[in-house]
mmCIF file of C-alpha atoms and ligand atoms in Angstrom:
data_model
loop_
_atom_site.group_PDB
_atom_site.id
_atom_site.type_symbol
_atom_site.label_atom_id
_atom_site.label_comp_id
_atom_site.label_asym_id
_atom_site.label_seq_id
_atom_site.Cartn_x
_atom_site.Cartn_y
_atom_site.Cartn_z
ATOM 1 C CA MET A 1 -98.534 -72.309 -98.330
ATOM 2 C CA LYS A 2 -95.429 -71.328 -95.977
ATOM 3 C CA SER A 3 -93.487 -74.604 -95.356
ATOM 4 C CA LEU A 4 -92.808 -76.283 -92.128
ATOM 5 C CA PRO A 5 -89.117 -76.384 -91.027
ATOM 6 C CA LEU A 6 -87.888 -79.588 -92.725
ATOM 7 C CA ARG A 7 -86.021 -81.957 -91.049
ATOM 8 C CA LEU A 8 -83.235 -84.441 -92.437
ATOM 9 C CA GLY A 9 -83.630 -88.263 -91.003
ATOM 10 C CA VAL A 10 -80.423 -90.181 -91.696
ATOM 11 C CA ASN A 11 -80.982 -94.028 -92.276
ATOM 12 C CA ILE A 12 -77.718 -95.938 -91.331
ATOM 13 C CA ASP A 13 -78.617 -99.559 -92.135
ATOM 14 C CA HIS A 14 -76.004 -99.783 -94.610
ATOM 15 C CA VAL A 15 -73.050 -98.956 -92.636
ATOM 16 C CA ALA A 16 -74.210 -102.286 -90.830
ATOM 17 C CA THR A 17 -74.776 -104.140 -94.096
ATOM 18 C CA ILE A 18 -71.212 -103.274 -94.468
ATOM 19 C CA ARG A 19 -70.199 -104.322 -91.179
ATOM 20 C CA ASN A 20 -72.296 -107.727 -91.408
ATOM 21 C CA ALA A 21 -70.181 -108.429 -94.533
ATOM 22 C CA ARG A 22 -67.278 -109.250 -92.949
ATOM 23 C CA GLY A 23 -69.052 -110.250 -89.156
ATOM 24 C CA GLY A 24 -66.615 -107.852 -86.964
ATOM 25 C CA ASP A 25 -67.721 -104.528 -85.225
ATOM 26 C CA THR A 26 -66.486 -102.025 -88.138
ATOM 27 C CA PRO A 27 -67.962 -99.771 -89.580
ATOM 28 C CA ASP A 28 -70.064 -99.003 -86.709
ATOM 29 C CA PRO A 29 -73.887 -97.893 -87.332
ATOM 30 C CA LEU A 30 -73.413 -95.406 -83.993
ATOM 31 C CA ARG A 31 -70.349 -93.662 -85.009
ATOM 32 C CA ALA A 32 -72.217 -93.122 -88.641
ATOM 33 C CA ALA A 33 -75.254 -91.701 -86.183
ATOM 34 C CA GLN A 34 -73.099 -89.615 -84.348
ATOM 35 C CA LEU A 35 -71.126 -88.216 -87.405
ATOM 36 C CA ALA A 36 -74.542 -87.563 -89.315
ATOM 37 C CA ILE A 37 -75.765 -85.487 -86.517
ATOM 38 C CA GLU A 38 -72.747 -83.473 -86.327
ATOM 39 C CA ALA A 39 -73.024 -83.108 -89.957
ATOM 40 C CA GLY A 40 -76.732 -81.720 -89.593
ATOM 41 C CA ALA A 41 -78.831 -84.753 -89.313
ATOM 42 C CA ASP A 42 -82.017 -83.981 -87.320
ATOM 43 C CA GLY A 43 -82.737 -87.703 -86.335
ATOM 44 C CA ILE A 44 -81.619 -90.928 -87.220
ATOM 45 C CA THR A 45 -83.529 -93.880 -88.459
ATOM 46 C CA ALA A 46 -82.554 -97.701 -88.137
ATOM 47 C CA HIS A 47 -84.639 -100.460 -89.771
ATOM 48 C CA LEU A 48 -84.565 -103.965 -87.471
ATOM 49 C CA ARG A 49 -85.681 -106.527 -89.835
ATOM 50 C CA GLU A 50 -86.990 -109.623 -88.773
ATOM 51 C CA ASP A 51 -84.058 -111.457 -90.476
ATOM 52 C CA ARG A 52 -81.483 -108.790 -88.607
ATOM 53 C CA ARG A 53 -79.679 -108.478 -92.169
ATOM 54 C CA HIS A 54 -78.390 -105.120 -91.364
ATOM 55 C CA ILE A 55 -79.063 -103.717 -87.808
ATOM 56 C CA ALA A 56 -78.934 -105.653 -85.052
ATOM 57 C CA ASP A 57 -81.015 -105.387 -81.830
ATOM 58 C CA GLU A 58 -77.906 -104.334 -79.824
ATOM 59 C CA ASP A 59 -77.631 -101.690 -82.697
ATOM 60 C CA ILE A 60 -81.044 -100.063 -81.425
ATOM 61 C CA ALA A 61 -80.270 -100.449 -77.948
ATOM 62 C CA LYS A 62 -76.742 -98.530 -78.505
ATOM 63 C CA LEU A 63 -78.584 -95.766 -80.757
ATOM 64 C CA LYS A 64 -80.781 -95.197 -78.040
ATOM 65 C CA ALA A 65 -78.526 -94.709 -75.225
ATOM 66 C CA MET A 66 -76.041 -92.664 -77.175
ATOM 67 C CA ILE A 67 -77.504 -90.157 -79.954
ATOM 68 C CA THR A 68 -78.659 -86.941 -78.878
ATOM 69 C CA ARG A 69 -81.300 -86.482 -81.577
ATOM 70 C CA PRO A 70 -84.498 -88.627 -81.816
ATOM 71 C CA LEU A 71 -84.200 -92.443 -82.944
ATOM 72 C CA ASN A 72 -87.038 -93.217 -85.655
ATOM 73 C CA LEU A 73 -87.378 -97.206 -85.164
ATOM 74 C CA GLU A 74 -88.389 -98.628 -88.636
ATOM 75 C CA MET A 75 -90.144 -101.920 -88.289
ATOM 76 C CA ALA A 76 -92.773 -104.387 -89.162
ATOM 77 C CA ALA A 77 -96.110 -104.808 -87.230
ATOM 78 C CA THR A 78 -95.192 -107.804 -85.210
ATOM 79 C CA ASP A 79 -95.383 -108.820 -81.847
ATOM 80 C CA GLU A 80 -91.871 -109.282 -81.805
ATOM 81 C CA MET A 81 -90.794 -105.884 -83.223
ATOM 82 C CA LEU A 82 -93.784 -104.389 -80.703
ATOM 83 C CA ALA A 83 -91.380 -106.042 -77.921
ATOM 84 C CA VAL A 84 -88.572 -104.304 -79.027
ATOM 85 C CA ALA A 85 -90.024 -100.814 -79.400
ATOM 86 C CA LEU A 86 -91.807 -101.031 -75.867
ATOM 87 C CA GLN A 87 -88.680 -102.097 -74.330
ATOM 88 C CA THR A 88 -86.258 -99.305 -76.622
ATOM 89 C CA ARG A 89 -88.890 -96.389 -76.287
ATOM 90 C CA PRO A 90 -87.704 -94.860 -79.468
ATOM 91 C CA HIS A 91 -88.768 -91.117 -80.118
ATOM 92 C CA ALA A 92 -91.089 -92.891 -83.370
ATOM 93 C CA CYS A 93 -91.776 -96.012 -85.043
ATOM 94 C CA CYS A 94 -92.148 -96.241 -88.628
ATOM 95 C CA LEU A 95 -94.379 -99.355 -89.469
ATOM 96 C CA VAL A 96 -93.417 -100.853 -92.661
ATOM 97 C CA PRO A 97 -94.548 -103.717 -94.603
ATOM 98 C CA GLU A 98 -91.691 -106.567 -94.817
ATOM 99 C CA ARG A 99 -91.209 -109.554 -97.136
ATOM 100 C CA ARG A 100 -87.990 -111.876 -96.472
ATOM 101 C CA ALA A 101 -87.244 -111.762 -100.530
ATOM 102 C CA GLU A 102 -87.168 -108.195 -101.284
ATOM 103 C CA LYS A 103 -84.018 -105.982 -101.329
ATOM 104 C CA THR A 104 -85.692 -103.168 -99.912
ATOM 105 C CA THR A 105 -89.523 -101.801 -98.645
ATOM 106 C CA GLU A 106 -91.104 -102.168 -102.022
ATOM 107 C CA HIS A 107 -94.433 -100.879 -101.337
ATOM 108 C CA GLY A 108 -96.093 -98.900 -98.374
ATOM 109 C CA LEU A 109 -98.459 -100.635 -95.961
ATOM 110 C CA ASP A 110 -101.648 -101.641 -96.952
ATOM 111 C CA VAL A 111 -103.150 -99.752 -93.922
ATOM 112 C CA ARG A 112 -106.653 -100.265 -95.546
ATOM 113 C CA GLY A 113 -106.392 -103.898 -95.846
ATOM 114 C CA LEU A 114 -105.003 -104.398 -92.314
ATOM 115 C CA GLY A 115 -107.622 -102.460 -90.496
ATOM 116 C CA ASN A 116 -108.453 -102.905 -87.064
ATOM 117 C CA SER A 117 -105.564 -104.887 -86.330
ATOM 118 C CA LEU A 118 -103.241 -102.033 -86.925
ATOM 119 C CA THR A 119 -105.402 -99.611 -85.026
ATOM 120 C CA GLY A 120 -104.501 -101.671 -82.085
ATOM 121 C CA PHE A 121 -101.085 -101.995 -82.411
ATOM 122 C CA VAL A 122 -100.934 -98.137 -83.231
ATOM 123 C CA GLU A 123 -102.650 -97.732 -79.906
ATOM 124 C CA LYS A 124 -100.124 -99.736 -78.241
ATOM 125 C CA LEU A 125 -97.159 -97.617 -79.392
ATOM 126 C CA LYS A 126 -98.965 -94.457 -78.711
ATOM 127 C CA ASP A 127 -99.948 -95.587 -75.043
ATOM 128 C CA ALA A 128 -96.163 -96.058 -74.538
ATOM 129 C CA GLY A 129 -95.589 -92.581 -75.573
ATOM 130 C CA ILE A 130 -93.866 -93.344 -78.746
ATOM 131 C CA ARG A 131 -95.006 -91.214 -81.889
ATOM 132 C CA VAL A 132 -96.247 -93.611 -84.500
ATOM 133 C CA SER A 133 -95.519 -93.251 -88.733
ATOM 134 C CA LEU A 134 -97.132 -95.498 -91.333
ATOM 135 C CA PHE A 135 -95.218 -96.010 -94.248
ATOM 136 C CA VAL A 136 -97.747 -95.470 -97.315
ATOM 137 C CA ASP A 137 -97.461 -95.450 -100.924
ATOM 138 C CA PRO A 138 -99.058 -91.621 -102.050
ATOM 139 C CA ASP A 139 -102.773 -93.083 -102.206
ATOM 140 C CA ALA A 140 -105.815 -91.207 -100.999
ATOM 141 C CA ALA A 141 -107.123 -94.429 -99.644
ATOM 142 C CA GLN A 142 -104.514 -95.353 -97.795
ATOM 143 C CA ILE A 143 -103.835 -91.666 -95.948
ATOM 144 C CA GLU A 144 -107.522 -91.876 -95.087
ATOM 145 C CA ALA A 145 -106.893 -95.269 -93.269
ATOM 146 C CA ALA A 146 -104.012 -94.022 -91.753
ATOM 147 C CA ALA A 147 -105.933 -91.049 -90.227
ATOM 148 C CA HIS A 148 -108.558 -93.820 -89.320
ATOM 149 C CA ALA A 149 -105.904 -95.693 -87.621
ATOM 150 C CA ARG A 150 -105.016 -92.716 -85.466
ATOM 151 C CA ALA A 151 -101.227 -92.645 -86.664
ATOM 152 C CA ASP A 152 -99.639 -89.290 -85.970
ATOM 153 C CA ILE A 153 -97.375 -89.415 -89.355
ATOM 154 C CA VAL A 154 -97.583 -90.623 -92.412
ATOM 155 C CA GLU A 155 -94.422 -91.243 -94.681
ATOM 156 C CA ILE A 156 -95.048 -91.066 -98.074
ATOM 157 C CA HIS A 157 -93.233 -93.827 -100.317
ATOM 158 C CA THR A 158 -90.807 -91.875 -102.787
ATOM 159 C CA GLY A 159 -89.467 -94.658 -104.677
ATOM 160 C CA THR A 160 -91.454 -94.801 -107.481
ATOM 161 C CA TYR A 161 -90.671 -91.464 -108.278
ATOM 162 C CA CYS A 162 -86.744 -91.873 -107.959
ATOM 163 C CA ASP A 163 -87.085 -95.167 -110.013
ATOM 164 C CA MET A 164 -88.644 -92.960 -112.934
ATOM 165 C CA ALA A 165 -86.431 -90.411 -112.627
ATOM 166 C CA ILE A 166 -83.451 -92.632 -112.936
ATOM 167 C CA ALA A 167 -85.093 -94.702 -115.768
ATOM 168 C CA GLY A 168 -85.475 -91.233 -117.538
ATOM 169 C CA ASP A 169 -89.275 -91.260 -117.726
ATOM 170 C CA LEU A 170 -89.998 -87.600 -117.239
ATOM 171 C CA ALA A 171 -93.668 -88.223 -117.785
ATOM 172 C CA GLY A 172 -93.974 -90.856 -115.155
ATOM 173 C CA ARG A 173 -91.620 -88.822 -112.966
ATOM 174 C CA ASP A 174 -93.789 -85.859 -113.240
ATOM 175 C CA ALA A 175 -96.904 -87.816 -112.896
ATOM 176 C CA GLU A 176 -95.615 -89.645 -109.383
ATOM 177 C CA ILE A 177 -94.753 -86.307 -108.264
ATOM 178 C CA GLU A 178 -98.158 -84.642 -108.563
ATOM 179 C CA ARG A 179 -99.431 -87.790 -106.599
ATOM 180 C CA ILE A 180 -96.666 -86.967 -104.023
ATOM 181 C CA ILE A 181 -98.015 -83.536 -103.609
ATOM 182 C CA ALA A 182 -101.679 -84.283 -103.593
ATOM 183 C CA ALA A 183 -100.927 -87.047 -100.873
ATOM 184 C CA ALA A 184 -98.952 -84.499 -98.636
ATOM 185 C CA ARG A 185 -101.514 -82.097 -98.857
ATOM 186 C CA ASN A 186 -104.370 -84.481 -98.375
ATOM 187 C CA ALA A 187 -102.412 -86.149 -95.273
ATOM 188 C CA SER A 188 -101.756 -82.653 -93.697
ATOM 189 C CA GLU A 189 -105.374 -81.687 -94.072
ATOM 190 C CA SER A 190 -106.375 -84.725 -92.221
ATOM 191 C CA GLY A 191 -104.271 -83.318 -89.342
ATOM 192 C CA LEU A 192 -101.286 -86.111 -89.994
ATOM 193 C CA GLU A 193 -97.677 -84.956 -89.620
ATOM 194 C CA VAL A 194 -95.856 -85.853 -93.278
ATOM 195 C CA HIS A 195 -92.849 -87.641 -94.054
ATOM 196 C CA ALA A 196 -91.406 -88.754 -97.170
ATOM 197 C CA GLY A 197 -88.593 -90.934 -98.064
ATOM 198 C CA HIS A 198 -86.958 -94.148 -100.092
ATOM 199 C CA GLY A 199 -84.453 -93.469 -102.990
ATOM 200 C CA LEU A 200 -84.012 -90.156 -102.862
ATOM 201 C CA THR A 201 -80.480 -88.557 -104.569
ATOM 202 C CA PHE A 202 -78.823 -85.446 -104.484
ATOM 203 C CA ASP A 203 -80.956 -85.467 -108.093
ATOM 204 C CA THR A 204 -84.375 -86.305 -106.800
ATOM 205 C CA VAL A 205 -84.573 -84.750 -103.328
ATOM 206 C CA ALA A 206 -85.501 -81.005 -104.486
ATOM 207 C CA ALA A 207 -88.677 -81.820 -105.676
ATOM 208 C CA VAL A 208 -89.499 -83.464 -102.598
ATOM 209 C CA ALA A 209 -87.887 -80.738 -100.689
ATOM 210 C CA ALA A 210 -90.574 -78.427 -102.022
ATOM 211 C CA ILE A 211 -93.507 -80.054 -100.834
ATOM 212 C CA PRO A 212 -94.477 -77.348 -98.235
ATOM 213 C CA GLU A 213 -96.399 -79.681 -96.225
ATOM 214 C CA ILE A 214 -93.626 -81.993 -95.906
ATOM 215 C CA ALA A 215 -91.733 -82.055 -92.200
ATOM 216 C CA GLU A 216 -88.894 -84.750 -92.635
ATOM 217 C CA LEU A 217 -87.191 -86.936 -95.610
ATOM 218 C CA ASN A 218 -85.833 -89.899 -94.170
ATOM 219 C CA ILE A 219 -82.664 -90.711 -96.429
ATOM 220 C CA GLY A 220 -80.148 -93.850 -96.295
ATOM 221 C CA HIS A 221 -79.010 -96.149 -99.026
ATOM 222 C CA PHE A 222 -77.727 -92.952 -101.237
ATOM 223 C CA LEU A 223 -75.812 -91.156 -98.466
ATOM 224 C CA ILE A 224 -74.048 -94.294 -97.138
ATOM 225 C CA GLY A 225 -73.176 -94.920 -100.805
ATOM 226 C CA GLU A 226 -71.857 -91.219 -101.290
ATOM 227 C CA ALA A 227 -69.836 -91.404 -98.355
ATOM 228 C CA ILE A 228 -67.466 -93.847 -99.562
ATOM 229 C CA PHE A 229 -66.301 -91.059 -102.157
ATOM 230 C CA ALA A 230 -66.978 -87.760 -100.484
ATOM 231 C CA GLY A 231 -67.243 -89.061 -96.749
ATOM 232 C CA LEU A 232 -70.287 -89.166 -94.785
ATOM 233 C CA ASP A 233 -69.804 -85.856 -93.276
ATOM 234 C CA ALA A 234 -70.020 -84.050 -96.677
ATOM 235 C CA ALA A 235 -72.724 -86.143 -98.014
ATOM 236 C CA VAL A 236 -75.233 -84.987 -95.147
ATOM 237 C CA ARG A 237 -74.021 -81.477 -95.559
ATOM 238 C CA ARG A 238 -74.810 -81.414 -99.453
ATOM 239 C CA MET A 239 -77.993 -82.965 -99.157
ATOM 240 C CA ARG A 240 -79.375 -80.765 -96.330
ATOM 241 C CA THR A 241 -78.205 -77.731 -98.592
ATOM 242 C CA ILE A 242 -80.137 -79.091 -101.345
ATOM 243 C CA MET A 243 -83.280 -79.562 -98.951
ATOM 244 C CA THR A 244 -83.093 -76.153 -97.527
ATOM 245 C CA GLU A 245 -82.550 -74.553 -100.763
ATOM 246 C CA ALA A 246 -85.309 -76.423 -102.399
ATOM 247 C CA ARG A 247 -87.272 -75.361 -99.471
ATOM 248 C CA ALA A 248 -86.581 -71.761 -99.853
ATOM 249 C CA SER A 249 -87.027 -71.563 -103.238
ATOM 250 C CA ASN A 250 -90.589 -72.870 -102.903
ATOM 251 C CA ASP A 251 -91.092 -70.326 -100.119
ATOM 252 C CA THR A 252 -89.990 -67.360 -102.208
ATOM 253 C CA LEU A 253 -92.030 -68.458 -104.786
ATOM 254 C CA SER A 254 -95.390 -68.623 -102.949
ATOM 255 C CA GLY A 255 -94.421 -65.614 -101.362
ATOM 256 C CA LYS A 256 -94.458 -64.062 -104.772
ATOM 257 C CA GLN A 257 -97.982 -65.742 -105.735
ATOM 258 C CA ARG A 258 -99.667 -64.143 -102.603
HETATM 259 N N1 PXP B 1 -88.063 -94.712 -95.127
HETATM 260 C C1 PXP B 1 -88.444 -96.032 -95.328
HETATM 261 C C2 PXP B 1 -90.022 -96.343 -94.679
HETATM 262 C C3 PXP B 1 -87.664 -97.248 -95.571
HETATM 263 O O1 PXP B 1 -87.983 -98.436 -95.317
HETATM 264 C C4 PXP B 1 -86.125 -96.622 -95.910
HETATM 265 C C5 PXP B 1 -85.495 -97.902 -96.492
HETATM 266 O O2 PXP B 1 -85.132 -98.661 -95.532
HETATM 267 C C6 PXP B 1 -86.326 -95.513 -96.319
HETATM 268 C C7 PXP B 1 -86.890 -94.353 -95.904
HETATM 269 C C8 PXP B 1 -84.747 -94.722 -96.699
HETATM 270 O O3 PXP B 1 -84.739 -95.462 -98.116
HETATM 271 P P1 PXP B 1 -83.211 -95.124 -98.920
HETATM 272 O O4 PXP B 1 -82.136 -95.952 -98.253
HETATM 273 O O5 PXP B 1 -83.429 -95.673 -100.152
HETATM 274 O O6 PXP B 1 -82.624 -93.566 -98.612
#
């Protein structure tokens, strides 16, 4: 399959994590977002958590007002977050499960289990002109449920694939990338736009970027960490280059197979 263009969404949550460690104004997530855009990010993602451990309400308002690329607001499907989304009107909302004790979003949403309550939530966001993405594990039943819930997008959780790659479990890593490939195909055939993210690094991104149905990758923690050593501009540019090259090599390959 000839690929879709591949966008990079940069998640700036952990700029706020560092800021909040001292409670002042620096480093500023808005400045990071603007710099990431200058370096080639196609959009900015920020997760407003119930406990406000990193991004704060004022950050979301500032990002929406100031950035020149689409804002993707990650949030739990709660009444409180619905009110924030309806007031802020980001380009998109990505609905994620949230547990207070977790370090990061560990799993995809149980779209199937949430049933009609989620469908109603999705509808309220869509009625406000906000695109709705559901963060799901690479699982056919969840993707079918996401299409049923009338989401616009599914974002496939790549965390297990990245964990296996880091652990050196090559058989597990390869099995997991096959699950992601199948899920992306399945979602695209169901009419959903396909995104992916979580845990991606320079070493793990190429295999995911090569999947032709994927339109966007959302990457945060690694890029903000890498920025300490190389600068955010260089980190974003390098990630973009690896993504573009992986996508182009897939297109060359599929062209030869035709
Ligand atoms: N996508 C979603 C839905 C997430 O929850 C996160 C983490 O906030 C990411 C992407 C980015 O993950 P990472 O920070 O590991 O790159």
